[in-house]
PDB file of C-alpha atoms and ligand atoms in Angstrom:
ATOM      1  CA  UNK A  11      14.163  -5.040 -17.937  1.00 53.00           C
ATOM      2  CA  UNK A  12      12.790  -2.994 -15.659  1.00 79.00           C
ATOM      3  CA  UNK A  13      14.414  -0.114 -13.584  1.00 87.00           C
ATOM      4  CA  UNK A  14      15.564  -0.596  -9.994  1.00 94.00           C
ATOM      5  CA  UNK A  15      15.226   1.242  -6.846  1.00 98.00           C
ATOM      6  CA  UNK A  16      17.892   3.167  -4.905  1.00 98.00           C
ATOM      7  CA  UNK A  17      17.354   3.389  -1.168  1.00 98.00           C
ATOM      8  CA  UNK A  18      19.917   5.645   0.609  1.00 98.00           C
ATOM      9  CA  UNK A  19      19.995   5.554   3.834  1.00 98.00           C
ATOM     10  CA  UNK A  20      22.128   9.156   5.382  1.00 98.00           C
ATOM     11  CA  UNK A  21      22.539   9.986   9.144  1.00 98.00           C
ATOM     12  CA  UNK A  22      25.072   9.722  11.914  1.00 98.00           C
ATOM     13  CA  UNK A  23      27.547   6.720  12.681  1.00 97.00           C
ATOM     14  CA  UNK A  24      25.693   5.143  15.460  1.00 97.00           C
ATOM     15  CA  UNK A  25      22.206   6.005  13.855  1.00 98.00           C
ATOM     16  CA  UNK A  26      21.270   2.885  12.804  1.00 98.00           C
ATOM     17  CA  UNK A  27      21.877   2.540   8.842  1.00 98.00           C
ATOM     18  CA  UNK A  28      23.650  -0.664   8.717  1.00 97.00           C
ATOM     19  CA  UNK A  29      21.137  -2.246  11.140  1.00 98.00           C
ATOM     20  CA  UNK A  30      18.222  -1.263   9.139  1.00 98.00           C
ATOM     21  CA  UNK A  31      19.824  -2.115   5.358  1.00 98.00           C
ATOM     22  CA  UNK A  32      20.350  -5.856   7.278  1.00 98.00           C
ATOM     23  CA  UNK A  33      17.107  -5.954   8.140  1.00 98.00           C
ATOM     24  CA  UNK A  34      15.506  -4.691   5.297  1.00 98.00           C
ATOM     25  CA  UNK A  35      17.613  -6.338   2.259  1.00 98.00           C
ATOM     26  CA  UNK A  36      15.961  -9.930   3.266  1.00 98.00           C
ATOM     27  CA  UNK A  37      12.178  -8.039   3.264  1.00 98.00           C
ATOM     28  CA  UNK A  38      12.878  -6.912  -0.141  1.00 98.00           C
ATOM     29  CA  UNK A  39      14.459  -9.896  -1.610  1.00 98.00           C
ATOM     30  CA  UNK A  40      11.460 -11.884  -0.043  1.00 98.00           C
ATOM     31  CA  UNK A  41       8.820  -9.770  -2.047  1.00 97.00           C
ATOM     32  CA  UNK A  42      10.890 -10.293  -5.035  1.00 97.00           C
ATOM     33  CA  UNK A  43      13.481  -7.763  -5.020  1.00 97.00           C
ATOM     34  CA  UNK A  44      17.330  -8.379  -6.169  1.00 98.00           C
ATOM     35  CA  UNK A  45      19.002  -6.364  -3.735  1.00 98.00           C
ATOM     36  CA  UNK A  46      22.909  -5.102  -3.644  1.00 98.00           C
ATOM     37  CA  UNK A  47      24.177  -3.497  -0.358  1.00 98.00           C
ATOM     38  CA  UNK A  48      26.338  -0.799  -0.586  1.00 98.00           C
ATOM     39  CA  UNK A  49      27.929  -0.138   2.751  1.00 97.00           C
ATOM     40  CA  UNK A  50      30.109   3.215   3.105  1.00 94.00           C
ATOM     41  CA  UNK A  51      32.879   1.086   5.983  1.00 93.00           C
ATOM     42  CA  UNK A  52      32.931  -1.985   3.402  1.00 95.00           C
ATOM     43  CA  UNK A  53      33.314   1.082   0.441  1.00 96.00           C
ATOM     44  CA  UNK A  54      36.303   2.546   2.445  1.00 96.00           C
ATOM     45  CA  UNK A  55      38.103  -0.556   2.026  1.00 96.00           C
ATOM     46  CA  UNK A  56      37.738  -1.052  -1.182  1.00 96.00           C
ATOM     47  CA  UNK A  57      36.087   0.691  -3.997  1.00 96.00           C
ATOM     48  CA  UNK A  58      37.030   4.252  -2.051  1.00 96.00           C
ATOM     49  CA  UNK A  59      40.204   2.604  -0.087  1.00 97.00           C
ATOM     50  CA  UNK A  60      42.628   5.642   0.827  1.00 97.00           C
ATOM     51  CA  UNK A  61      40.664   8.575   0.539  1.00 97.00           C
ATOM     52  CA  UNK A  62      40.226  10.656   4.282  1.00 96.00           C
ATOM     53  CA  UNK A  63      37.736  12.424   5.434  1.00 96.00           C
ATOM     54  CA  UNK A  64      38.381  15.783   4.034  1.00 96.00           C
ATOM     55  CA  UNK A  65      35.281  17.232   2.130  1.00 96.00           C
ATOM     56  CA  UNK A  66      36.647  16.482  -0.918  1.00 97.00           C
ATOM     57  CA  UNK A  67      37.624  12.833  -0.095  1.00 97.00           C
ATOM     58  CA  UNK A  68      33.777  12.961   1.454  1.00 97.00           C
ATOM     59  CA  UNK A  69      32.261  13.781  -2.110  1.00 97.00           C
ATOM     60  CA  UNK A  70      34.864  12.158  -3.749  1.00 97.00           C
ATOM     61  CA  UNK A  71      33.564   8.829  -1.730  1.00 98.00           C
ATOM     62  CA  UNK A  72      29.849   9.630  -2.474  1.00 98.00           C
ATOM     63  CA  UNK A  73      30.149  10.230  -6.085  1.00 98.00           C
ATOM     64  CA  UNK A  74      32.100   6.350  -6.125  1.00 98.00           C
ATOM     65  CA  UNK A  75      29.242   5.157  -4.816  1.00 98.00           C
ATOM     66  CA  UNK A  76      26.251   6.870  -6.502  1.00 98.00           C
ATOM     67  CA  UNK A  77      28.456   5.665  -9.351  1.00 98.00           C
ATOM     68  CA  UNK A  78      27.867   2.236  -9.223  1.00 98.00           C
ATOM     69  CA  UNK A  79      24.560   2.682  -7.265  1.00 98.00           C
ATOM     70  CA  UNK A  80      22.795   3.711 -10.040  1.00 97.00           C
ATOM     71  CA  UNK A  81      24.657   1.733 -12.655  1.00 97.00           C
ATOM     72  CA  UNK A  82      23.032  -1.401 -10.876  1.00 97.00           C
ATOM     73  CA  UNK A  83      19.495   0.533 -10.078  1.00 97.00           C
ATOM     74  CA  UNK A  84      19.307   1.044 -13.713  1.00 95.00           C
ATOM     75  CA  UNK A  85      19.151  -2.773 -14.445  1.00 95.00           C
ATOM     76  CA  UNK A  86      16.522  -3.600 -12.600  1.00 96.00           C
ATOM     77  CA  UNK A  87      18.254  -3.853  -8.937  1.00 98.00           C
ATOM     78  CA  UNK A  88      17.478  -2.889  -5.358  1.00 98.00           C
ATOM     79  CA  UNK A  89      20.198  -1.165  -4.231  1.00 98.00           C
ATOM     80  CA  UNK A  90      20.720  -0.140  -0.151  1.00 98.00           C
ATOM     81  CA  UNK A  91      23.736   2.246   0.457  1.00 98.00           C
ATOM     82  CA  UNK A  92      24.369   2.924   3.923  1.00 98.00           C
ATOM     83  CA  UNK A  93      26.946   5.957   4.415  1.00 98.00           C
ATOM     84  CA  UNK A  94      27.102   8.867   6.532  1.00 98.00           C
ATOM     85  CA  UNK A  95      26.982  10.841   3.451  1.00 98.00           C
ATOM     86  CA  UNK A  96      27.046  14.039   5.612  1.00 98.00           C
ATOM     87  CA  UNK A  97      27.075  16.618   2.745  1.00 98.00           C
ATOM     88  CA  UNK A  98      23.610  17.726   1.084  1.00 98.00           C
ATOM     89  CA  UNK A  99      24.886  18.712  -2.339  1.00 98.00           C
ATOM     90  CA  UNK A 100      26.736  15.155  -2.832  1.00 98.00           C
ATOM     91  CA  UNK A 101      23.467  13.067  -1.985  1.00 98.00           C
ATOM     92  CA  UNK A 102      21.389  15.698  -4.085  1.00 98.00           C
ATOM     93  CA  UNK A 103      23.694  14.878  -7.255  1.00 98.00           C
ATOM     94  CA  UNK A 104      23.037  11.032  -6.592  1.00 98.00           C
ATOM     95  CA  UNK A 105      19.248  11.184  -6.589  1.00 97.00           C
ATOM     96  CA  UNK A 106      19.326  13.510  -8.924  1.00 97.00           C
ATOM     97  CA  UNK A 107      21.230  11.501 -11.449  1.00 97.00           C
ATOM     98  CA  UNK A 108      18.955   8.718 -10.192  1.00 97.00           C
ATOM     99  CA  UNK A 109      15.816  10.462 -11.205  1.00 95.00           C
ATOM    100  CA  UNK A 110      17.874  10.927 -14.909  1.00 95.00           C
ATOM    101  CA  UNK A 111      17.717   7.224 -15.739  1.00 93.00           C
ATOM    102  CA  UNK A 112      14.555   6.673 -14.142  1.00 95.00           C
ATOM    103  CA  UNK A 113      15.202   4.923 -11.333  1.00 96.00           C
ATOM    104  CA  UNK A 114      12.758   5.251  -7.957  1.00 96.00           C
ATOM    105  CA  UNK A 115      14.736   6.670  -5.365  1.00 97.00           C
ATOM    106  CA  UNK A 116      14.660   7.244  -1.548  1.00 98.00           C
ATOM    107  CA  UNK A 117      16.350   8.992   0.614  1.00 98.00           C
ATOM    108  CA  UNK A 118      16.112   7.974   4.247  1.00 98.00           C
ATOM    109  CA  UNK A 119      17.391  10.163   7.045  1.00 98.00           C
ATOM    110  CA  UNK A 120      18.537   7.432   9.626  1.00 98.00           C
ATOM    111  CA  UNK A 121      18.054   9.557  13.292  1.00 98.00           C
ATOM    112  CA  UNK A 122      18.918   9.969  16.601  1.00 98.00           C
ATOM    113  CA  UNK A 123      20.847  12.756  18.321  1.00 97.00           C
ATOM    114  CA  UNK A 124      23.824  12.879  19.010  1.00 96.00           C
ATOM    115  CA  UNK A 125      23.763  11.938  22.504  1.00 96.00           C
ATOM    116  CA  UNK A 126      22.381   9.250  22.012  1.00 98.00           C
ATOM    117  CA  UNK A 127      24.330   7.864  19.020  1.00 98.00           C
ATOM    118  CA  UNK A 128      27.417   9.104  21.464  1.00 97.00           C
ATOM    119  CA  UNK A 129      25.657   6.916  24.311  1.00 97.00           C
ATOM    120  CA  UNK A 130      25.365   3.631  21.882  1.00 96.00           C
ATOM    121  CA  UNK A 131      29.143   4.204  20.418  1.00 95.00           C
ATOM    122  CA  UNK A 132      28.713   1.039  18.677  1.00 91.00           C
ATOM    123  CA  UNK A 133      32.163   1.266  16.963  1.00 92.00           C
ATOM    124  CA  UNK A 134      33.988   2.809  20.427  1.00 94.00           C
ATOM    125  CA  UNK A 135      34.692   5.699  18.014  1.00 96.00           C
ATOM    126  CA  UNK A 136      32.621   9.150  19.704  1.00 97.00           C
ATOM    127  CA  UNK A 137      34.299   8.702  23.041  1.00 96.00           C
ATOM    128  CA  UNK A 138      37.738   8.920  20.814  1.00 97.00           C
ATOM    129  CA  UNK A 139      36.326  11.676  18.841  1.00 97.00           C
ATOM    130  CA  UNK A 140      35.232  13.355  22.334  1.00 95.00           C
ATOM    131  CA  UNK A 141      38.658  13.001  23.326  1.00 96.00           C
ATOM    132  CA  UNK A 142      40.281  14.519  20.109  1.00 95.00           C
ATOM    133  CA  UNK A 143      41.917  11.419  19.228  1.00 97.00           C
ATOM    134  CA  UNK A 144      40.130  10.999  16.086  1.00 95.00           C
ATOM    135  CA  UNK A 145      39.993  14.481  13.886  1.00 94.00           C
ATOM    136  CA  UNK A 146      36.911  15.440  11.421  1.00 96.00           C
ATOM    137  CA  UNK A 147      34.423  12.608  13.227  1.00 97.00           C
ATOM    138  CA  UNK A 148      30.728  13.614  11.909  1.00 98.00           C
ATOM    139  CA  UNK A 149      28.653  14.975  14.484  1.00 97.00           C
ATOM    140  CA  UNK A 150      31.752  16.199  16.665  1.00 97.00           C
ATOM    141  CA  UNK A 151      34.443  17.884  14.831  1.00 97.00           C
ATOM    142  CA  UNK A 152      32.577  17.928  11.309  1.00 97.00           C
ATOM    143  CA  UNK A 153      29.726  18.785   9.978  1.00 98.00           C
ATOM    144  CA  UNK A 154      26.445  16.654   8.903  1.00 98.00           C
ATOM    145  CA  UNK A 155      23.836  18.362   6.737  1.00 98.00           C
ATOM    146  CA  UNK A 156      20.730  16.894   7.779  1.00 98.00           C
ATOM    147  CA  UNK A 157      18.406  16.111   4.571  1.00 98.00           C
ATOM    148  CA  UNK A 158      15.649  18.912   4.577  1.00 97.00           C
ATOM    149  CA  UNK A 159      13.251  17.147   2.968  1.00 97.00           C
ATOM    150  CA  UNK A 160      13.996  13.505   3.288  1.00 98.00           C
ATOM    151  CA  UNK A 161      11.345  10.743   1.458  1.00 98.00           C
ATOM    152  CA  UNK A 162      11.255   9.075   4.751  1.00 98.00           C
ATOM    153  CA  UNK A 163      12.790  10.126   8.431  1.00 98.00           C
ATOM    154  CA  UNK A 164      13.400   7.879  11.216  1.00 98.00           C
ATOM    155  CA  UNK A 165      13.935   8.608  14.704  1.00 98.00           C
ATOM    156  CA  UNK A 166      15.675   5.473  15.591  1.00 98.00           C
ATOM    157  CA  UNK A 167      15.677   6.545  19.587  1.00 98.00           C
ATOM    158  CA  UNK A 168      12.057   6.361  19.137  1.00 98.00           C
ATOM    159  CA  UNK A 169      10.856   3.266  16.576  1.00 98.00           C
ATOM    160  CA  UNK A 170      11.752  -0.072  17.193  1.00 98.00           C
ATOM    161  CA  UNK A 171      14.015  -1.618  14.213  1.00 98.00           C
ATOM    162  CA  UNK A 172      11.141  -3.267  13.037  1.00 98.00           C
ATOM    163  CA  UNK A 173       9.064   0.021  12.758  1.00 98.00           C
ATOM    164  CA  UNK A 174      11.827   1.853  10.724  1.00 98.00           C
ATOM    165  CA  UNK A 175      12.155  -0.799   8.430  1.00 98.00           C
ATOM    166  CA  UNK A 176       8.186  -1.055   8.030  1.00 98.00           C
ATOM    167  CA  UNK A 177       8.597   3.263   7.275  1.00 98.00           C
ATOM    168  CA  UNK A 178      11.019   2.532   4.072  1.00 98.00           C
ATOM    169  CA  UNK A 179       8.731  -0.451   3.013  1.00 98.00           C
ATOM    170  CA  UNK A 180       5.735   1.956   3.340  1.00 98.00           C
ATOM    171  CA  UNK A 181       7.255   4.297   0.849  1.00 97.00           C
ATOM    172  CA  UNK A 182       8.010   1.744  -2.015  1.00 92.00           C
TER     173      UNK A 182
HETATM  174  P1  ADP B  11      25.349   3.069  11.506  1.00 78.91           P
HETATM  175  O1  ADP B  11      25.362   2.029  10.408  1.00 78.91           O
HETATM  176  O2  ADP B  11      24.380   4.189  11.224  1.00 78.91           O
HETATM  177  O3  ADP B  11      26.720   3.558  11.872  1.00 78.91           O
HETATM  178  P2  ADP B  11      24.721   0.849  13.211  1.00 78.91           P
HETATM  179  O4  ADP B  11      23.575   0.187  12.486  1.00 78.91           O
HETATM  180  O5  ADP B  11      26.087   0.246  13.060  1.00 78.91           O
HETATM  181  O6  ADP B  11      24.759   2.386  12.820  1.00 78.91           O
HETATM  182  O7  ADP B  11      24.393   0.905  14.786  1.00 78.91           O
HETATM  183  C1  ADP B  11      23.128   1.348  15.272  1.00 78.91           C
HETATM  184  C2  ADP B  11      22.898   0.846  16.692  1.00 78.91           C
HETATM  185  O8  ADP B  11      21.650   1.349  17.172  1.00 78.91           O
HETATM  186  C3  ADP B  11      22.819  -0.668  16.784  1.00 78.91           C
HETATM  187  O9  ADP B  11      23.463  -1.079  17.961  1.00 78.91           O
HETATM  188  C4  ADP B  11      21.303  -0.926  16.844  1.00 78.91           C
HETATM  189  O10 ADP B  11      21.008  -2.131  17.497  1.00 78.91           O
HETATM  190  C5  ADP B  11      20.792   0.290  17.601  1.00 78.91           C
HETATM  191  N1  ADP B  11      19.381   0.656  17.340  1.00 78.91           N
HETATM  192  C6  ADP B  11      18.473   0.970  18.279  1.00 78.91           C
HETATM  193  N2  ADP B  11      17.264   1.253  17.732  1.00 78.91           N
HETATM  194  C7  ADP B  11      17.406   1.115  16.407  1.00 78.91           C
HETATM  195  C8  ADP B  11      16.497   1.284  15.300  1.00 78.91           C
HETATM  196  N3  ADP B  11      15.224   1.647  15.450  1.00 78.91           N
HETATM  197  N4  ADP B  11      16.996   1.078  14.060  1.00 78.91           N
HETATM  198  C9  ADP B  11      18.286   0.742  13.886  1.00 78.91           C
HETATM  199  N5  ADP B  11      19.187   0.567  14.876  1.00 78.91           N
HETATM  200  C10 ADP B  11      18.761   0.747  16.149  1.00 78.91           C
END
């Protein structure tokens, strides 16, 4: 069996990485992909259910999911996580344990600043942030360590969905 692909999509909450992975898993599957979403809310209720957002519990979540991201890549899966993933070192040990088993992997900086992300507040969670109600929100009161060197960067307050998803099917 072949090896899979690992797409991982990092950025703010707001920037747009669970509207892309939507729009992209049914692009893949239709060119033949099988394709697994990983989703870092739907991951906080289960497979990483109780851990915070301390930097620990952060890595702590990311290594759960590179975990079983590249357990599937390696058998011939597509798989899409979607997490804020805000620390550099914890994505770098994913891909790079990625790149170990062979498996083809992305890493997709899912953009847009924070005002604007702050403007969209798709979850009604910056303007609690904002207001100190919620403590250690990426962006506001925590940090996010933007990829350097991403395999494909999207400006989401400047491409239409359809163009960002056309940039990660580009770089397959
Ligand atoms: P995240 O998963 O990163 O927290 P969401 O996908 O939940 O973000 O929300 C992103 C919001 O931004 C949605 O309301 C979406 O419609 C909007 N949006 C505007 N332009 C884009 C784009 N180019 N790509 C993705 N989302 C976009």
């Amino acid at each position: 069996m072949s090896t899979g692909t690992l797409i991982w999509l990092t950025g703010l909450s707001g920037a747009g990485k669970t509207t892309i992975t939507q729009a992209l898993a049914p692009r893949l599957t239709a060119l033949g992909h099988k394709v697994e979403i990983l989703d870092g809310d739907a991951v906080r209720e289960t497979l990483s259910k109780g851990l915070g957002f301390s930097k620990e519990d952060r890595d702590t979540n990311i290594k759960r999911i590179g975990f079983v991201a590249n357990l599937l890549a390696k058998h011939g899966i597509t798989v899409l996580v979607s997490a804020i993933s805000p620390y550099r070192d914890a994505r770098r040990e994913v891909l790079l344990e990625a790149a170990k088993n062979g498996v083809k992997a992305l890493e997709v900086f899912v953009d847009a600043p924070l005002d604007v992300v702050s403007a969209r507040d798709v979850k009604g969670l910056y303007k609690k942030a904002i207001a100190g109600e919620i403590k250690h929100f990426t962006g506001v009161s925590d940090p996010y360590e933007a990829p350097l060197e991403p395999d494909v960067h999207i400006r989401t307050d400047q491409k239409t969905l359809e163009q960002s998803v056309d940039a990660i099917l580009e770089r397959l």
